[in-house]
Coordinates of C-alpha atoms and ligand atoms in Angstrom, one line a residue:
M1 CA -23.6 -14.9 21.7
K2 CA -22.8 -12.3 24.5
Y3 CA -25.6 -11.0 26.6
T4 CA -26.0 -8.4 29.3
T5 CA -28.7 -6.7 30.9
I6 CA -29.2 -3.0 31.8
E7 CA -32.6 -1.5 33.5
G8 CA -34.0 -4.9 33.2
I9 CA -33.6 -4.9 29.7
R10 CA -31.7 -7.8 27.7
L11 CA -29.5 -6.5 25.4
R12 CA -27.4 -8.9 22.7
L13 CA -23.7 -7.6 22.6
S14 CA -22.0 -7.3 18.9
P15 CA -18.9 -9.3 18.5
P16 CA -15.4 -7.5 18.6
D17 CA -13.7 -7.5 15.2
T18 CA -10.4 -9.6 15.9
T19 CA -8.4 -8.6 12.6
K20 CA -5.1 -8.2 13.1
V21 CA -3.2 -5.1 11.8
H22 CA 0.3 -3.5 11.6
W23 CA 0.9 -0.1 11.1
V24 CA 3.9 1.1 9.5
G25 CA 6.0 4.4 10.0
Q26 CA 3.9 7.3 10.7
N27 CA 4.4 7.2 14.0
E28 CA 3.7 10.6 15.0
V29 CA -0.2 10.2 14.0
L30 CA -0.5 6.8 15.9
E31 CA 1.2 8.5 19.0
Q32 CA -1.1 11.8 18.6
L33 CA -4.4 8.9 18.5
L34 CA -2.7 7.3 21.5
A35 CA -2.7 10.6 23.3
C36 CA -5.8 11.7 22.7
W37 CA -7.0 8.6 24.4
L38 CA -5.2 9.2 27.5
V39 CA -7.0 9.7 30.8
L40 CA -4.9 11.8 33.0
G41 CA -6.6 11.8 36.0
E42 CA -10.0 11.8 37.6
G43 CA -12.0 14.6 36.1
D44 CA -10.4 14.0 32.8
L45 CA -12.0 12.7 29.7
P46 CA -10.7 11.2 26.3
L47 CA -11.2 12.9 23.5
C48 CA -12.9 11.5 20.1
P49 CA -10.3 12.7 17.0
R50 CA -11.4 12.5 13.5
L51 CA -8.8 10.7 11.2
V52 CA -8.9 12.6 7.9
G53 CA -7.5 11.4 4.6
K54 CA -7.8 10.7 0.9
P55 CA -9.2 7.1 0.4
G56 CA -6.9 4.4 1.2
T57 CA -4.2 6.3 3.3
G58 CA -4.6 4.2 6.3
K59 CA -7.0 6.1 8.4
T60 CA -9.1 2.7 9.6
T61 CA -6.1 0.5 9.6
L62 CA -4.5 3.1 11.9
A63 CA -7.4 3.5 14.4
M64 CA -7.1 -0.4 14.6
A65 CA -3.4 -0.4 15.4
A66 CA -3.8 1.9 18.2
A67 CA -6.9 -0.2 19.7
Q68 CA -4.5 -3.2 19.5
K69 CA -2.0 -1.5 21.2
L70 CA -4.0 -0.7 24.3
N71 CA -5.5 -4.1 24.1
L72 CA -9.1 -3.0 24.0
P73 CA -11.6 -4.7 22.3
L74 CA -12.2 -3.7 19.1
Y75 CA -15.6 -2.5 17.4
I76 CA -16.1 -1.1 13.9
Y77 CA -19.2 0.8 12.9
Q78 CA -19.3 1.5 9.0
C79 CA -21.3 4.8 8.6
T80 CA -23.8 5.2 5.5
M81 CA -26.2 7.3 4.3
D82 CA -28.5 5.5 5.5
T83 CA -27.4 5.0 8.8
R84 CA -30.6 5.7 11.1
P85 CA -30.4 6.8 14.3
E86 CA -31.4 3.4 16.0
D87 CA -28.9 1.3 13.7
L88 CA -26.7 3.5 15.8
I89 CA -27.8 2.3 19.2
I90 CA -30.2 -0.5 19.8
S91 CA -32.4 -2.3 16.8
P92 CA -35.5 -5.1 17.3
V93 CA -34.1 -8.4 15.6
L94 CA -36.3 -11.5 15.6
S95 CA -34.8 -14.5 17.3
E96 CA -35.5 -18.2 17.6
G97 CA -39.3 -18.8 18.6
G98 CA -40.1 -15.6 17.0
K99 CA -39.5 -13.7 20.2
I100 CA -38.1 -10.1 19.9
E101 CA -34.3 -9.3 21.3
Y102 CA -32.7 -6.1 21.4
Q103 CA -29.4 -6.1 19.6
A104 CA -26.6 -3.9 20.6
S105 CA -25.0 -1.9 17.9
A106 CA -20.9 -1.7 17.5
V107 CA -21.3 1.5 19.2
V108 CA -23.1 0.3 22.5
S109 CA -21.1 -2.8 22.8
A110 CA -17.9 -1.2 22.5
M111 CA -19.6 1.2 25.6
I112 CA -20.8 -1.7 27.5
E113 CA -17.6 -3.9 26.9
G114 CA -15.1 -1.0 27.6
G115 CA -13.6 -1.2 24.1
V116 CA -13.0 1.2 21.4
C117 CA -15.2 2.3 18.8
I118 CA -14.1 3.2 15.1
L119 CA -17.6 4.9 13.5
D120 CA -15.9 4.7 9.8
E121 CA -16.4 7.0 7.0
G122 CA -18.2 8.9 9.2
N123 CA -18.7 12.0 6.9
R124 CA -21.2 9.7 5.0
M125 CA -23.9 9.8 8.0
S126 CA -26.5 12.5 8.4
E127 CA -26.9 15.0 11.0
K128 CA -30.1 13.1 12.5
S129 CA -28.1 10.2 13.2
W130 CA -25.0 11.9 14.3
A131 CA -27.5 13.9 16.9
S132 CA -28.0 10.4 18.3
L133 CA -24.7 10.3 19.4
A134 CA -23.7 13.8 20.9
P135 CA -24.7 13.1 24.5
L136 CA -21.8 10.1 24.0
L137 CA -19.3 12.6 22.9
D138 CA -19.4 15.2 25.4
H139 CA -19.0 14.8 29.1
R140 CA -22.1 13.4 29.4
R141 CA -21.0 9.6 27.8
Y142 CA -24.3 8.0 27.4
V143 CA -26.7 7.3 24.7
E144 CA -30.4 6.7 24.9
S145 CA -32.3 4.2 23.0
I146 CA -35.6 5.2 22.3
I147 CA -36.6 1.4 21.1
A148 CA -35.8 -0.2 24.4
G149 CA -36.6 3.1 26.4
I150 CA -32.7 2.7 28.4
R151 CA -30.3 5.4 28.6
I152 CA -26.6 3.3 28.3
P153 CA -23.9 4.6 30.3
A154 CA -20.1 4.3 28.7
H155 CA -17.5 2.2 30.6
P156 CA -14.8 4.1 31.8
H157 CA -12.0 2.0 29.0
F158 CA -14.5 3.0 26.4
R159 CA -12.6 5.1 23.4
C160 CA -13.5 6.3 20.4
C161 CA -12.4 8.0 16.9
V162 CA -14.0 8.7 13.2
T163 CA -12.2 8.3 10.1
M164 CA -13.2 10.9 7.8
N165 CA -12.4 11.0 4.0
D166 CA -11.0 14.3 2.6
D167 CA -13.8 15.4 0.7
A168 CA -16.3 17.8 0.7
S169 CA -19.1 15.9 2.4
T170 CA -16.4 16.2 5.7
Y171 CA -17.4 20.1 5.8
E172 CA -21.3 19.4 5.6
L173 CA -21.5 18.0 9.2
P174 CA -22.6 20.9 11.7
D175 CA -20.1 22.8 13.7
Y176 CA -21.7 20.9 16.8
I177 CA -20.8 17.6 15.8
L178 CA -17.6 18.7 14.7
S179 CA -16.9 20.5 17.7
R180 CA -17.4 17.0 19.7
V181 CA -14.7 15.2 17.1
Q182 CA -11.8 17.1 17.7
P183 CA -8.8 17.0 17.4
L184 CA -8.5 16.5 13.7
I185 CA -5.5 14.0 13.0
E186 CA -4.5 14.2 9.1
I187 CA -3.2 11.1 7.4
E188 CA -1.0 12.0 4.6
F189 CA 0.7 9.4 1.9
P190 CA 3.3 8.1 3.4
P191 CA 6.9 9.3 2.0
R192 CA 8.7 6.2 -0.1
E193 CA 10.7 4.2 2.6
E194 CA 7.6 3.8 4.2
E195 CA 5.7 2.8 1.4
L196 CA 7.7 0.5 0.1
E197 CA 7.2 -1.2 3.9
I198 CA 4.0 -1.1 4.0
L199 CA 3.6 -3.0 0.2
Q200 CA 6.4 -5.5 1.7
Y201 CA 4.1 -6.3 4.8
C202 CA 1.1 -6.6 2.6
I203 CA 2.4 -8.9 -0.1
P204 CA 5.6 -10.4 1.7
F205 CA 6.1 -12.5 -1.5
A206 CA 6.1 -9.8 -3.9
P207 CA 9.6 -9.7 -6.0
E208 CA 11.6 -6.7 -4.9
T209 CA 11.5 -5.1 -8.6
L210 CA 7.9 -5.2 -8.9
L211 CA 7.4 -3.6 -5.3
Q212 CA 9.9 -0.8 -6.4
K213 CA 8.3 -0.1 -9.2
T214 CA 4.8 -0.1 -7.9
V215 CA 6.4 2.3 -5.2
D216 CA 7.8 4.4 -7.8
F217 CA 4.4 4.8 -9.5
L218 CA 2.7 5.5 -6.4
Q219 CA 5.3 8.4 -5.1
Q220 CA 4.8 10.0 -8.8
A221 CA 1.2 9.9 -7.8
H222 CA 1.3 11.5 -5.0
Q223 CA 3.7 14.2 -6.2
L224 CA 1.4 14.6 -9.1
H225 CA -1.7 15.1 -6.3
L226 CA -3.5 12.0 -7.7
D227 CA -5.8 10.5 -5.5
I228 CA -3.9 6.8 -6.4
S229 CA -3.1 5.3 -2.9
P230 CA -1.5 2.5 -1.0
R231 CA -4.3 0.3 -1.4
D232 CA -4.4 0.7 -5.2
G233 CA -0.6 0.0 -4.9
V234 CA -1.4 -3.3 -2.9
Q235 CA -4.9 -4.3 -5.2
M236 CA -2.3 -3.7 -8.4
L237 CA 0.5 -6.0 -7.2
R238 CA -1.6 -8.7 -6.3
Y239 CA -3.5 -8.7 -9.3
I240 CA -0.1 -8.9 -11.2
L241 CA 1.2 -11.8 -9.1
K242 CA -2.3 -13.8 -9.5
R243 CA -2.0 -13.1 -13.3
Q244 CA 1.3 -14.4 -13.5
K245 CA 0.0 -18.0 -12.1
Q246 CA -1.9 -18.8 -15.5
S247 CA -0.5 -15.7 -18.3
S248 CA 3.1 -15.8 -19.7
A249 CA 2.7 -12.5 -20.6
S250 CA 5.5 -10.1 -19.8
V251 CA 6.0 -9.0 -16.1
D252 CA 5.7 -5.2 -18.1
T253 CA 2.7 -6.0 -20.2
L254 CA 1.0 -7.5 -16.8
W255 CA 1.9 -4.2 -15.0
E256 CA 0.3 -2.4 -17.6
E257 CA -3.0 -4.3 -17.9
A258 CA -2.8 -3.8 -13.5
V259 CA -2.6 0.0 -13.9
K260 CA -5.5 -0.1 -16.5
K261 CA -7.8 -2.4 -14.4
I262 CA -7.3 -0.5 -11.0
V263 CA -6.2 3.0 -11.7
G264 CA -7.7 3.2 -15.0
P265 CA -6.2 3.6 -18.7
E266 CA -5.1 7.3 -17.6
G267 CA -3.1 5.9 -15.1
L268 CA -0.4 4.7 -18.0
N269 CA 0.3 8.5 -18.2
L270 CA 0.1 10.3 -14.8
K271 CA 1.2 13.7 -16.0
E272 CA -1.3 13.5 -18.6
L273 CA -3.9 12.3 -16.0
Q274 CA -3.0 15.3 -13.8
K275 CA -3.8 17.7 -16.8
K276 CA -7.1 16.3 -17.2
K277 CA -8.0 16.5 -14.0
R278 CA -7.2 20.1 -13.9
T279 CA -9.3 20.9 -17.0
H280 CA -12.1 19.1 -15.7
L281 CA -12.1 21.0 -12.5
Q282 CA -11.8 24.5 -14.7
N283 CA -14.5 23.5 -17.0
E284 CA -16.8 22.5 -14.1
T285 CA -20.0 24.4 -13.8
P286 CA -19.5 27.1 -10.6
T287 CA -23.3 25.9 -8.8
Q288 CA -21.4 25.8 -5.6
D289 CA -21.1 29.3 -3.6
L290 CA -17.4 30.4 -3.1
D291 CA -17.0 29.0 0.2
E292 CA -18.0 25.6 -0.9
L293 CA -16.0 26.0 -4.2
F294 CA -12.8 26.8 -2.2
L295 CA -13.4 24.2 0.4
T296 CA -13.6 21.4 -2.2
N297 CA -10.5 22.5 -4.2
L298 CA -8.3 23.6 -1.5
D299 CA -5.1 22.5 -3.3
Q300 CA -6.1 24.5 -6.4
L301 CA -6.5 27.6 -4.1
S302 CA -3.1 29.2 -4.2
S303 CA -2.9 29.0 -8.0
W304 CA -6.5 29.9 -8.5
I305 CA -5.7 33.4 -6.5
S306 CA -2.7 34.4 -8.8
D307 CA -4.2 33.0 -12.1
P308 CA -8.1 32.6 -11.7
P309 CA -9.8 29.9 -14.6
P310 CA -11.9 31.5 -17.2
H311 CA -15.1 30.8 -14.7
L312 CA -14.0 31.5 -11.3
K313 CA -13.0 34.9 -13.0
K314 CA -16.5 36.0 -13.1
K315 CA -17.1 34.8 -9.6
F316 CA -14.4 36.7 -8.4
E317 CA -15.5 39.7 -9.7
E318 CA -18.6 39.3 -8.5
L319 CA -17.3 38.9 -5.3
L320 CA -15.2 42.4 -5.6
Q321 CA -18.1 44.5 -7.0
S322 CA -20.5 42.9 -3.4
E323 CA -17.8 43.9 -1.3
E324 CA -17.7 47.3 -2.6
D325 CA -21.4 47.6 -2.7
K326 CA -20.8 46.6 0.8
D327 CA -18.5 49.5 1.7
S328 CA -20.4 52.2 -0.2
T329 CA -23.9 51.4 1.8
W330 CA -21.6 51.5 4.7
D331 CA -20.5 54.7 3.6
E332 CA -24.2 56.0 3.0
D333 CA -25.9 54.8 5.8
D334 CA -23.5 53.9 8.7
W335 CA -21.8 57.1 8.9
D336 CA -23.7 59.2 11.9
E337 CA -22.3 62.6 12.0
D338 CA -23.3 63.5 15.7
E339 CA -21.5 60.6 16.6
Y340 CA -18.1 62.0 15.4
Ligands
ATP401 N1 0.7 3.3 7.4 C1 0.3 2.1 7.0 N2 0.5 0.7 7.8 C2 0.1 -0.6 7.7 N3 -0.9 -0.6 6.5 C3 -0.9 0.1 5.8 C4 -0.7 1.9 6.0 N4 -0.9 2.9 5.3 C5 -1.7 2.1 4.3 N5 -2.0 0.5 4.4 C6 -2.8 -0.5 4.0 O1 -3.1 0.2 2.7 C7 -4.3 -0.2 3.0 C8 -5.6 1.0 2.8 O2 -5.7 1.3 4.5 P1 -7.2 1.7 4.8 O3 -8.3 1.0 4.8 O4 -7.0 1.8 6.8 O5 -7.4 3.6 4.4 P2 -8.7 4.4 4.5 O6 -7.9 5.4 4.9 O7 -8.9 3.9 6.0 O8 -9.0 4.2 3.1 P3 -10.7 4.2 3.0 O9 -10.7 6.0 3.2 O10 -11.3 4.0 1.9 O11 -11.7 3.7 4.2 C9 -4.4 -1.6 3.9 O12 -4.2 -2.4 2.8 C10 -3.6 -1.1 4.8 O13 -3.1 -2.3 5.5
MG402 MG1 -11.6 3.5 6.2

């Protein structure tokens, strides 16, 4: 266990994460992230980008690989809805002999050690918790611990990024936070060759035919805009190979079993699954306002504009009507004859 002292307060540091990862393909996003962390000279500051993409597309792996490339110790803070501001900074813990010690979070440990901190799944965390990191994410580069009564400055080598899932909660963060976690680096599903390489890297002992079958399945899912990720592919392969050790069933039977158990029974017919997803979206009760509805269904938007589903038709009409009302209100009230 490592300790340090700041303003006379002894802090127990969290250990770094030493998991080794290997980033396959998509070199562009790796370079973008590394560029964000460059410091070009005195007066320059590193950026804290947000890595956004569907679940399982490799956001956390990318950030880990970038930290590894810089040879800096890596700290990962798993953000949740329950994360409290003090959890992100310093928490009192009971140590041997019943004494209270101050435990530095992964964020603060990275700040002190000059490491990389990944704020993982940052969109899950409340605004209140984010607010405690606001000074860290701008030119001040420090945090304040209410519990220990100290201010902790970040080491010059400290680097940070946030991973976020591509869902509605990402847009619920207030602008003053989003403006501090810039730029946005989008992680897409990989192209076929790279997806094959990812699976090969994760399961090097998988037979080629099974790898090809899994990649075909994943690529078809990506084309249909279904949320089936490389991670699902890795899990399916692992499951099939484990089941083969105890079962004499054919590969095709085990394949179907794996799809059903990992993606769900609908995964056996991806086109049908896509249709169901569409119908589900169209039948959703429109409880949200239009802005929110559009933001949560961005990939549907262009088709909706030309052919709105029944429940949206009414919303569109209401919107048009309210715009017309605004125009007519302006005509009556805002026209000042004296001015013209
Ligand atoms: N380009 C890639 N290079 C290497 N591994 C990858 C790549 N893309 C995905 N993977 C693999 O896919 C799996 C999921 O990756 P990861 O956990 O980083 O995704 P994520 O986007 O952070 O997911 P979540 O949103 O659920 O946190 C891991 O096993 C990882 O090794
Ligand atoms: Mg992740």
